[in-house]
Amino acid sequence: MSDGGRRPLIAGNWKMHKTVAETRALLRELRARPLPRHVDVVVAPPFTALAAAHEELTESPIALGAQNVHEFTHGPFTGEISPVMLHELGVRFVIVGHSERRAAGETDADVNRKVHACLAHGLTPIVAVGETKDEHLAHRTHDRVTAQTRAAFEGVDAAAAARCVVAYEPIWAIGTGLSDSPENANGVIAEIRAAVDGLASARLLYGGSMKGENAPALMAQPDIDGGLIGGASLTANAFLEVIDAAGAATSAR
Ligand code: PGA
């Protein structure tokens, strides 16, 4: 899989869903179906299912992601998982700074240290940024997401930033069925691109209730390179609808 340029990328964030047995079953279903050649696909199961997922994905174009990582390689950090441990399991992408983790206390500085940890250990961070509903209504989206993005990439050079992925996920759109309008999402994503050197050539995703129905319009936007998909990544049919929409939009561009 290429991790540079702006090849479309669809990443499934399974959150706290899927046992090992369920992970194997879903990945077998996905592997049995043809995937568009011009779309990169990532699945991010829970930590407990990563080893099984790695086995199921042997010789598959689908890449493995994790949902979080610790900033250090080892040490007295009960309950944490290091970038070295993830890399050993075949993980190549890590979602960093998801709003559900930020709500649990993760700060911009934590996100920045995790981005550096990923880059130091051969992992591509998928950095999630996004505003709350109150910030959205107060027209503070631009300030919020550009501040989060700049903080996440503090000390990262432009060449390294270009290899990263950023997901714009308005918090009010996550898991609610309410997605941002394609034009608005594209505008915010263009601002994120301009906020940090190197992001002009990085892959920038939209996330927040993206599914088969709205994926074509989102993917038709010039600055949206793909999606971070929660609910619609939990069944093969729903996930493949998004992947196929990304494939169709790419050939139409
Ligand atoms: P959703 O989640 O697609 O269920 O809205 C997206 C996410 O939280 O990454």
PDB file of C-alpha atoms and ligand atoms in Angstrom:
ATOM      1  CA  MET A   1       0.000   0.000   0.000  1.00  0.00           C
ATOM      2  CA  SER A   2       1.268   3.480  -0.767  1.00  0.00           C
ATOM      3  CA  ASP A   3       1.241   5.774   2.223  1.00  0.00           C
ATOM      4  CA  GLY A   4       2.161   8.911   0.346  1.00  0.00           C
ATOM      5  CA  GLY A   5       0.547  11.025  -2.345  1.00  0.00           C
ATOM      6  CA  ARG A   6      -3.194  11.506  -2.222  1.00  0.00           C
ATOM      7  CA  ARG A   7      -4.542   8.066  -3.084  1.00  0.00           C
ATOM      8  CA  PRO A   8      -8.029   7.742  -1.620  1.00  0.00           C
ATOM      9  CA  LEU A   9      -8.027   6.115   1.804  1.00  0.00           C
ATOM     10  CA  ILE A  10     -10.987   4.609   3.626  1.00  0.00           C
ATOM     11  CA  ALA A  11     -10.285   3.654   7.249  1.00  0.00           C
ATOM     12  CA  GLY A  12     -12.683   1.739   9.476  1.00  0.00           C
ATOM     13  CA  ASN A  13     -12.596   2.681  13.168  1.00  0.00           C
ATOM     14  CA  TRP A  14     -14.243  -0.255  14.886  1.00  0.00           C
ATOM     15  CA  LYS A  15     -14.046   1.406  18.325  1.00  0.00           C
ATOM     16  CA  MET A  16     -14.960  -1.047  21.138  1.00  0.00           C
ATOM     17  CA  HIS A  17     -16.680  -3.507  18.811  1.00  0.00           C
ATOM     18  CA  LYS A  18     -15.798  -7.028  17.649  1.00  0.00           C
ATOM     19  CA  THR A  19     -14.406  -9.970  19.559  1.00  0.00           C
ATOM     20  CA  VAL A  20     -11.614 -12.022  17.984  1.00  0.00           C
ATOM     21  CA  ALA A  21     -14.168 -14.395  16.440  1.00  0.00           C
ATOM     22  CA  GLU A  22     -16.235 -11.496  15.075  1.00  0.00           C
ATOM     23  CA  THR A  23     -13.095  -9.838  13.719  1.00  0.00           C
ATOM     24  CA  ARG A  24     -12.113 -12.976  11.814  1.00  0.00           C
ATOM     25  CA  ALA A  25     -15.641 -13.317  10.400  1.00  0.00           C
ATOM     26  CA  LEU A  26     -15.853  -9.691   9.198  1.00  0.00           C
ATOM     27  CA  LEU A  27     -12.385  -9.737   7.637  1.00  0.00           C
ATOM     28  CA  ARG A  28     -13.160 -13.002   5.818  1.00  0.00           C
ATOM     29  CA  GLU A  29     -16.280 -11.369   4.394  1.00  0.00           C
ATOM     30  CA  LEU A  30     -14.325  -8.301   3.294  1.00  0.00           C
ATOM     31  CA  ARG A  31     -11.572 -10.401   1.742  1.00  0.00           C
ATOM     32  CA  ALA A  32     -14.089 -12.402  -0.255  1.00  0.00           C
ATOM     33  CA  ARG A  33     -15.220  -9.271  -2.108  1.00  0.00           C
ATOM     34  CA  PRO A  34     -13.374  -7.345  -4.805  1.00  0.00           C
ATOM     35  CA  LEU A  35     -11.945  -3.985  -3.747  1.00  0.00           C
ATOM     36  CA  PRO A  36     -11.429  -1.069  -6.150  1.00  0.00           C
ATOM     37  CA  ARG A  37      -7.764  -0.933  -7.124  1.00  0.00           C
ATOM     38  CA  HIS A  38      -7.367   2.790  -6.605  1.00  0.00           C
ATOM     39  CA  VAL A  39      -8.479   2.936  -2.979  1.00  0.00           C
ATOM     40  CA  ASP A  40      -6.376   2.139   0.096  1.00  0.00           C
ATOM     41  CA  VAL A  41      -8.347   0.436   2.853  1.00  0.00           C
ATOM     42  CA  VAL A  42      -7.455   0.271   6.560  1.00  0.00           C
ATOM     43  CA  VAL A  43      -9.296  -1.469   9.386  1.00  0.00           C
ATOM     44  CA  ALA A  44      -8.668  -0.561  13.034  1.00  0.00           C
ATOM     45  CA  PRO A  45      -9.995  -3.315  15.318  1.00  0.00           C
ATOM     46  CA  PRO A  46      -9.588  -3.239  19.118  1.00  0.00           C
ATOM     47  CA  PHE A  47      -6.121  -4.140  20.487  1.00  0.00           C
ATOM     48  CA  THR A  48      -7.303  -7.609  21.522  1.00  0.00           C
ATOM     49  CA  ALA A  49      -8.148  -8.538  17.926  1.00  0.00           C
ATOM     50  CA  LEU A  50      -5.038  -7.136  16.188  1.00  0.00           C
ATOM     51  CA  ALA A  51      -3.054 -10.383  16.133  1.00  0.00           C
ATOM     52  CA  ALA A  52      -5.979 -12.326  14.656  1.00  0.00           C
ATOM     53  CA  ALA A  53      -6.672  -9.525  12.186  1.00  0.00           C
ATOM     54  CA  HIS A  54      -3.026  -9.570  11.071  1.00  0.00           C
ATOM     55  CA  GLU A  55      -3.334 -13.305  10.382  1.00  0.00           C
ATOM     56  CA  GLU A  56      -6.587 -12.858   8.467  1.00  0.00           C
ATOM     57  CA  LEU A  57      -5.075 -10.078   6.371  1.00  0.00           C
ATOM     58  CA  THR A  58      -2.030 -12.055   5.188  1.00  0.00           C
ATOM     59  CA  GLU A  59      -1.437 -11.094   1.539  1.00  0.00           C
ATOM     60  CA  SER A  60      -4.470  -8.836   1.570  1.00  0.00           C
ATOM     61  CA  PRO A  61      -4.288  -5.237   0.319  1.00  0.00           C
ATOM     62  CA  ILE A  62      -6.252  -4.213   3.433  1.00  0.00           C
ATOM     63  CA  ALA A  63      -3.882  -2.614   5.960  1.00  0.00           C
ATOM     64  CA  LEU A  64      -4.100  -2.868   9.712  1.00  0.00           C
ATOM     65  CA  GLY A  65      -4.605   0.104  12.014  1.00  0.00           C
ATOM     66  CA  ALA A  66      -4.812   0.566  15.783  1.00  0.00           C
ATOM     67  CA  GLN A  67      -7.056   2.972  17.670  1.00  0.00           C
ATOM     68  CA  ASN A  68      -4.461   4.373  20.075  1.00  0.00           C
ATOM     69  CA  VAL A  69      -0.789   4.092  21.041  1.00  0.00           C
ATOM     70  CA  HIS A  70       1.425   5.078  23.957  1.00  0.00           C
ATOM     71  CA  GLU A  71       4.207   7.599  23.408  1.00  0.00           C
ATOM     72  CA  PHE A  72       6.975   5.385  24.891  1.00  0.00           C
ATOM     73  CA  THR A  73       8.369   2.078  23.642  1.00  0.00           C
ATOM     74  CA  HIS A  74       8.230   0.288  27.023  1.00  0.00           C
ATOM     75  CA  GLY A  75       8.101   0.972  30.738  1.00  0.00           C
ATOM     76  CA  PRO A  76       5.877   1.114  33.800  1.00  0.00           C
ATOM     77  CA  PHE A  77       2.663   2.151  32.025  1.00  0.00           C
ATOM     78  CA  THR A  78      -0.020  -0.287  33.161  1.00  0.00           C
ATOM     79  CA  GLY A  79      -2.611  -0.958  30.509  1.00  0.00           C
ATOM     80  CA  GLU A  80      -0.798   0.878  27.709  1.00  0.00           C
ATOM     81  CA  ILE A  81       0.401  -0.461  24.334  1.00  0.00           C
ATOM     82  CA  SER A  82       3.610   0.770  22.717  1.00  0.00           C
ATOM     83  CA  PRO A  83       4.326   1.606  19.072  1.00  0.00           C
ATOM     84  CA  VAL A  84       6.891  -1.227  18.926  1.00  0.00           C
ATOM     85  CA  MET A  85       4.260  -3.747  20.057  1.00  0.00           C
ATOM     86  CA  LEU A  86       1.844  -2.502  17.415  1.00  0.00           C
ATOM     87  CA  HIS A  87       4.425  -2.605  14.656  1.00  0.00           C
ATOM     88  CA  GLU A  88       5.310  -6.191  15.586  1.00  0.00           C
ATOM     89  CA  LEU A  89       1.648  -7.155  15.057  1.00  0.00           C
ATOM     90  CA  GLY A  90       1.667  -5.782  11.520  1.00  0.00           C
ATOM     91  CA  VAL A  91      -0.032  -2.498  12.414  1.00  0.00           C
ATOM     92  CA  ARG A  92       0.869   0.323  10.007  1.00  0.00           C
ATOM     93  CA  PHE A  93      -1.668   3.067  10.862  1.00  0.00           C
ATOM     94  CA  VAL A  94      -2.745   4.453  14.233  1.00  0.00           C
ATOM     95  CA  ILE A  95      -5.724   6.696  14.949  1.00  0.00           C
ATOM     96  CA  VAL A  96      -4.360   9.419  17.234  1.00  0.00           C
ATOM     97  CA  GLY A  97      -6.421  11.971  19.143  1.00  0.00           C
ATOM     98  CA  HIS A  98      -9.885  10.642  18.357  1.00  0.00           C
ATOM     99  CA  SER A  99     -12.450  12.909  20.045  1.00  0.00           C
ATOM    100  CA  GLU A 100     -13.581   9.989  22.213  1.00  0.00           C
ATOM    101  CA  ARG A 101     -10.037   9.772  23.590  1.00  0.00           C
ATOM    102  CA  ARG A 102      -9.706  13.542  23.898  1.00  0.00           C
ATOM    103  CA  ALA A 103     -12.977  13.494  25.895  1.00  0.00           C
ATOM    104  CA  ALA A 104     -11.322  10.945  28.188  1.00  0.00           C
ATOM    105  CA  GLY A 105      -8.484  13.393  28.904  1.00  0.00           C
ATOM    106  CA  GLU A 106      -6.042  13.231  25.980  1.00  0.00           C
ATOM    107  CA  THR A 107      -4.519  16.677  25.383  1.00  0.00           C
ATOM    108  CA  ASP A 108      -3.043  18.341  22.302  1.00  0.00           C
ATOM    109  CA  ALA A 109       0.416  17.760  23.825  1.00  0.00           C
ATOM    110  CA  ASP A 110      -0.328  14.027  24.250  1.00  0.00           C
ATOM    111  CA  VAL A 111      -1.468  13.855  20.636  1.00  0.00           C
ATOM    112  CA  ASN A 112       1.755  15.540  19.501  1.00  0.00           C
ATOM    113  CA  ARG A 113       3.931  13.062  21.460  1.00  0.00           C
ATOM    114  CA  LYS A 114       1.971  10.159  19.981  1.00  0.00           C
ATOM    115  CA  VAL A 115       2.429  11.522  16.450  1.00  0.00           C
ATOM    116  CA  HIS A 116       6.200  11.642  17.041  1.00  0.00           C
ATOM    117  CA  ALA A 117       6.135   8.117  18.515  1.00  0.00           C
ATOM    118  CA  CYS A 118       4.306   6.792  15.447  1.00  0.00           C
ATOM    119  CA  LEU A 119       6.716   8.449  13.039  1.00  0.00           C
ATOM    120  CA  ALA A 120       9.717   7.121  14.970  1.00  0.00           C
ATOM    121  CA  HIS A 121       8.440   3.545  14.720  1.00  0.00           C
ATOM    122  CA  GLY A 122       7.198   3.192  11.151  1.00  0.00           C
ATOM    123  CA  LEU A 123       3.527   3.866  11.910  1.00  0.00           C
ATOM    124  CA  THR A 124       1.376   6.360  10.013  1.00  0.00           C
ATOM    125  CA  PRO A 125      -0.733   8.465  12.369  1.00  0.00           C
ATOM    126  CA  ILE A 126      -4.309   9.253  11.404  1.00  0.00           C
ATOM    127  CA  VAL A 127      -4.666  12.424  13.460  1.00  0.00           C
ATOM    128  CA  ALA A 128      -8.277  13.221  14.336  1.00  0.00           C
ATOM    129  CA  VAL A 129      -9.347  16.833  14.854  1.00  0.00           C
ATOM    130  CA  GLY A 130     -12.765  18.402  15.137  1.00  0.00           C
ATOM    131  CA  GLU A 131     -14.945  20.922  16.901  1.00  0.00           C
ATOM    132  CA  THR A 132     -17.799  20.442  19.360  1.00  0.00           C
ATOM    133  CA  LYS A 133     -21.349  21.425  18.541  1.00  0.00           C
ATOM    134  CA  ASP A 134     -21.047  24.595  20.654  1.00  0.00           C
ATOM    135  CA  GLU A 135     -17.847  25.602  18.861  1.00  0.00           C
ATOM    136  CA  HIS A 136     -19.538  24.887  15.534  1.00  0.00           C
ATOM    137  CA  LEU A 137     -22.541  27.068  16.407  1.00  0.00           C
ATOM    138  CA  ALA A 138     -20.235  29.834  17.659  1.00  0.00           C
ATOM    139  CA  HIS A 139     -18.327  29.801  14.307  1.00  0.00           C
ATOM    140  CA  ARG A 140     -15.153  28.690  16.063  1.00  0.00           C
ATOM    141  CA  THR A 141     -14.526  25.661  13.855  1.00  0.00           C
ATOM    142  CA  HIS A 142     -11.619  27.204  11.965  1.00  0.00           C
ATOM    143  CA  ASP A 143      -9.771  28.331  15.112  1.00  0.00           C
ATOM    144  CA  ARG A 144     -10.356  25.025  16.865  1.00  0.00           C
ATOM    145  CA  VAL A 145      -9.278  22.660  14.119  1.00  0.00           C
ATOM    146  CA  THR A 146      -6.310  24.703  12.974  1.00  0.00           C
ATOM    147  CA  ALA A 147      -5.078  24.972  16.589  1.00  0.00           C
ATOM    148  CA  GLN A 148      -5.482  21.202  17.092  1.00  0.00           C
ATOM    149  CA  THR A 149      -3.706  20.478  13.816  1.00  0.00           C
ATOM    150  CA  ARG A 150      -0.777  22.817  14.492  1.00  0.00           C
ATOM    151  CA  ALA A 151      -0.378  21.364  17.994  1.00  0.00           C
ATOM    152  CA  ALA A 152      -0.467  17.780  16.688  1.00  0.00           C
ATOM    153  CA  PHE A 153       2.307  18.480  14.157  1.00  0.00           C
ATOM    154  CA  GLU A 154       4.552  20.641  16.364  1.00  0.00           C
ATOM    155  CA  GLY A 155       8.157  19.676  15.587  1.00  0.00           C
ATOM    156  CA  VAL A 156       7.213  17.458  12.620  1.00  0.00           C
ATOM    157  CA  ASP A 157       8.993  18.450   9.401  1.00  0.00           C
ATOM    158  CA  ALA A 158       7.064  19.012   6.188  1.00  0.00           C
ATOM    159  CA  ALA A 159       8.254  15.787   4.537  1.00  0.00           C
ATOM    160  CA  ALA A 160       7.064  13.712   7.512  1.00  0.00           C
ATOM    161  CA  ALA A 161       3.770  15.618   7.766  1.00  0.00           C
ATOM    162  CA  ALA A 162       3.121  14.845   4.105  1.00  0.00           C
ATOM    163  CA  ARG A 163       3.204  11.113   4.916  1.00  0.00           C
ATOM    164  CA  CYS A 164       0.639  11.478   7.722  1.00  0.00           C
ATOM    165  CA  VAL A 165      -3.136  11.384   7.524  1.00  0.00           C
ATOM    166  CA  VAL A 166      -5.525  13.855   9.168  1.00  0.00           C
ATOM    167  CA  ALA A 167      -9.213  13.167   9.727  1.00  0.00           C
ATOM    168  CA  TYR A 168     -11.568  16.097  10.177  1.00  0.00           C
ATOM    169  CA  GLU A 169     -14.341  14.783  12.395  1.00  0.00           C
ATOM    170  CA  PRO A 170     -16.881  17.338  13.622  1.00  0.00           C
ATOM    171  CA  ILE A 171     -17.802  15.905  17.018  1.00  0.00           C
ATOM    172  CA  TRP A 172     -21.485  16.702  16.513  1.00  0.00           C
ATOM    173  CA  ALA A 173     -21.481  14.474  13.418  1.00  0.00           C
ATOM    174  CA  ILE A 174     -19.894  11.392  15.018  1.00  0.00           C
ATOM    175  CA  GLY A 175     -22.339   8.552  15.496  1.00  0.00           C
ATOM    176  CA  THR A 176     -25.294  10.908  15.167  1.00  0.00           C
ATOM    177  CA  GLY A 177     -26.391  10.274  11.577  1.00  0.00           C
ATOM    178  CA  LEU A 178     -25.844  14.012  10.945  1.00  0.00           C
ATOM    179  CA  SER A 179     -22.933  14.493   8.567  1.00  0.00           C
ATOM    180  CA  ASP A 180     -21.405  17.842   7.683  1.00  0.00           C
ATOM    181  CA  SER A 181     -22.317  19.171   4.227  1.00  0.00           C
ATOM    182  CA  PRO A 182     -19.724  18.146   1.636  1.00  0.00           C
ATOM    183  CA  GLU A 183     -18.939  21.789   0.788  1.00  0.00           C
ATOM    184  CA  ASN A 184     -18.482  22.788   4.410  1.00  0.00           C
ATOM    185  CA  ALA A 185     -16.350  19.743   5.208  1.00  0.00           C
ATOM    186  CA  ASN A 186     -14.230  20.473   2.142  1.00  0.00           C
ATOM    187  CA  GLY A 187     -13.727  24.076   3.269  1.00  0.00           C
ATOM    188  CA  VAL A 188     -12.566  23.051   6.743  1.00  0.00           C
ATOM    189  CA  ILE A 189     -10.284  20.386   5.298  1.00  0.00           C
ATOM    190  CA  ALA A 190      -8.729  22.960   2.954  1.00  0.00           C
ATOM    191  CA  GLU A 191      -8.015  25.134   6.007  1.00  0.00           C
ATOM    192  CA  ILE A 192      -6.398  22.166   7.793  1.00  0.00           C
ATOM    193  CA  ARG A 193      -4.191  21.578   4.725  1.00  0.00           C
ATOM    194  CA  ALA A 194      -3.038  25.173   4.814  1.00  0.00           C
ATOM    195  CA  ALA A 195      -2.352  25.153   8.577  1.00  0.00           C
ATOM    196  CA  VAL A 196       0.783  22.970   8.557  1.00  0.00           C
ATOM    197  CA  ASP A 197       3.654  22.688   6.052  1.00  0.00           C
ATOM    198  CA  GLY A 198       3.484  19.362   4.270  1.00  0.00           C
ATOM    199  CA  LEU A 199      -0.249  18.712   4.676  1.00  0.00           C
ATOM    200  CA  ALA A 200      -0.855  20.071   1.172  1.00  0.00           C
ATOM    201  CA  SER A 201       0.269  16.682  -0.122  1.00  0.00           C
ATOM    202  CA  ALA A 202      -1.015  14.550   2.786  1.00  0.00           C
ATOM    203  CA  ARG A 203      -4.236  12.568   2.768  1.00  0.00           C
ATOM    204  CA  LEU A 204      -7.047  14.375   4.555  1.00  0.00           C
ATOM    205  CA  LEU A 205     -10.181  12.467   5.464  1.00  0.00           C
ATOM    206  CA  TYR A 206     -13.671  13.357   6.561  1.00  0.00           C
ATOM    207  CA  GLY A 207     -15.282  11.465   9.450  1.00  0.00           C
ATOM    208  CA  GLY A 208     -18.684  11.686  11.121  1.00  0.00           C
ATOM    209  CA  SER A 209     -21.653   9.590   9.965  1.00  0.00           C
ATOM    210  CA  MET A 210     -20.060   8.925   6.574  1.00  0.00           C
ATOM    211  CA  LYS A 211     -21.765   6.017   4.839  1.00  0.00           C
ATOM    212  CA  GLY A 212     -22.727   4.690   1.410  1.00  0.00           C
ATOM    213  CA  GLU A 213     -25.385   7.358   0.814  1.00  0.00           C
ATOM    214  CA  ASN A 214     -23.290  10.452   1.509  1.00  0.00           C
ATOM    215  CA  ALA A 215     -19.869   9.110   0.506  1.00  0.00           C
ATOM    216  CA  PRO A 216     -20.181   9.952  -3.231  1.00  0.00           C
ATOM    217  CA  ALA A 217     -20.861  13.654  -2.553  1.00  0.00           C
ATOM    218  CA  LEU A 218     -18.132  13.874   0.090  1.00  0.00           C
ATOM    219  CA  MET A 219     -15.603  12.077  -2.102  1.00  0.00           C
ATOM    220  CA  ALA A 220     -16.408  14.362  -5.045  1.00  0.00           C
ATOM    221  CA  GLN A 221     -14.930  17.306  -3.101  1.00  0.00           C
ATOM    222  CA  PRO A 222     -11.426  18.271  -4.211  1.00  0.00           C
ATOM    223  CA  ASP A 223      -9.810  18.354  -0.751  1.00  0.00           C
ATOM    224  CA  ILE A 224     -11.438  15.220   0.700  1.00  0.00           C
ATOM    225  CA  ASP A 225      -9.222  12.180   0.085  1.00  0.00           C
ATOM    226  CA  GLY A 226     -11.271   9.615   1.974  1.00  0.00           C
ATOM    227  CA  GLY A 227     -13.073   8.834   5.186  1.00  0.00           C
ATOM    228  CA  LEU A 228     -12.685   7.639   8.763  1.00  0.00           C
ATOM    229  CA  ILE A 229     -15.714   5.434   9.165  1.00  0.00           C
ATOM    230  CA  GLY A 230     -17.203   4.295  12.479  1.00  0.00           C
ATOM    231  CA  GLY A 231     -20.688   2.743  12.384  1.00  0.00           C
ATOM    232  CA  ALA A 232     -20.598   1.969   8.666  1.00  0.00           C
ATOM    233  CA  SER A 233     -17.356  -0.010   9.024  1.00  0.00           C
ATOM    234  CA  LEU A 234     -18.928  -2.663  11.242  1.00  0.00           C
ATOM    235  CA  THR A 235     -20.561  -4.720   8.493  1.00  0.00           C
ATOM    236  CA  ALA A 236     -18.978  -5.790   5.212  1.00  0.00           C
ATOM    237  CA  ASN A 237     -21.837  -4.451   3.100  1.00  0.00           C
ATOM    238  CA  ALA A 238     -21.918  -0.983   4.657  1.00  0.00           C
ATOM    239  CA  PHE A 239     -18.119  -0.634   4.580  1.00  0.00           C
ATOM    240  CA  LEU A 240     -17.874  -1.819   0.974  1.00  0.00           C
ATOM    241  CA  GLU A 241     -20.488   0.741  -0.072  1.00  0.00           C
ATOM    242  CA  VAL A 242     -18.204   3.497   1.193  1.00  0.00           C
ATOM    243  CA  ILE A 243     -15.112   1.915  -0.372  1.00  0.00           C
ATOM    244  CA  ASP A 244     -16.892   1.530  -3.716  1.00  0.00           C
ATOM    245  CA  ALA A 245     -18.084   5.137  -3.582  1.00  0.00           C
ATOM    246  CA  ALA A 246     -14.468   6.215  -3.046  1.00  0.00           C
ATOM    247  CA  GLY A 247     -13.425   4.078  -6.014  1.00  0.00           C
ATOM    248  CA  ALA A 248     -16.117   5.551  -8.249  1.00  0.00           C
ATOM    249  CA  ALA A 249     -15.328   9.139  -7.207  1.00  0.00           C
ATOM    250  CA  THR A 250     -11.646   8.585  -7.969  1.00  0.00           C
ATOM    251  CA  SER A 251     -12.268   7.361 -11.472  1.00  0.00           C
ATOM    252  CA  ALA A 252     -14.640  10.326 -11.998  1.00  0.00           C
ATOM    253  CA  ARG A 253     -12.052  12.938 -10.838  1.00  0.00           C
TER     254      ARG A 253
HETATM  255  P1  PGA B   1     -19.213   7.403  12.782  1.00  0.00           P
HETATM  256  O1  PGA B   1     -17.805   7.495  13.576  1.00  0.00           O
HETATM  257  O2  PGA B   1     -18.882   7.058  11.350  1.00  0.00           O
HETATM  258  O3  PGA B   1     -19.957   6.291  13.482  1.00  0.00           O
HETATM  259  O4  PGA B   1     -19.879   8.725  12.915  1.00  0.00           O
HETATM  260  C1  PGA B   1     -16.682   8.076  12.989  1.00  0.00           C
HETATM  261  C2  PGA B   1     -15.555   8.127  13.996  1.00  0.00           C
HETATM  262  O5  PGA B   1     -15.814   8.353  15.192  1.00  0.00           O
HETATM  263  O6  PGA B   1     -14.369   7.950  13.635  1.00  0.00           O
END
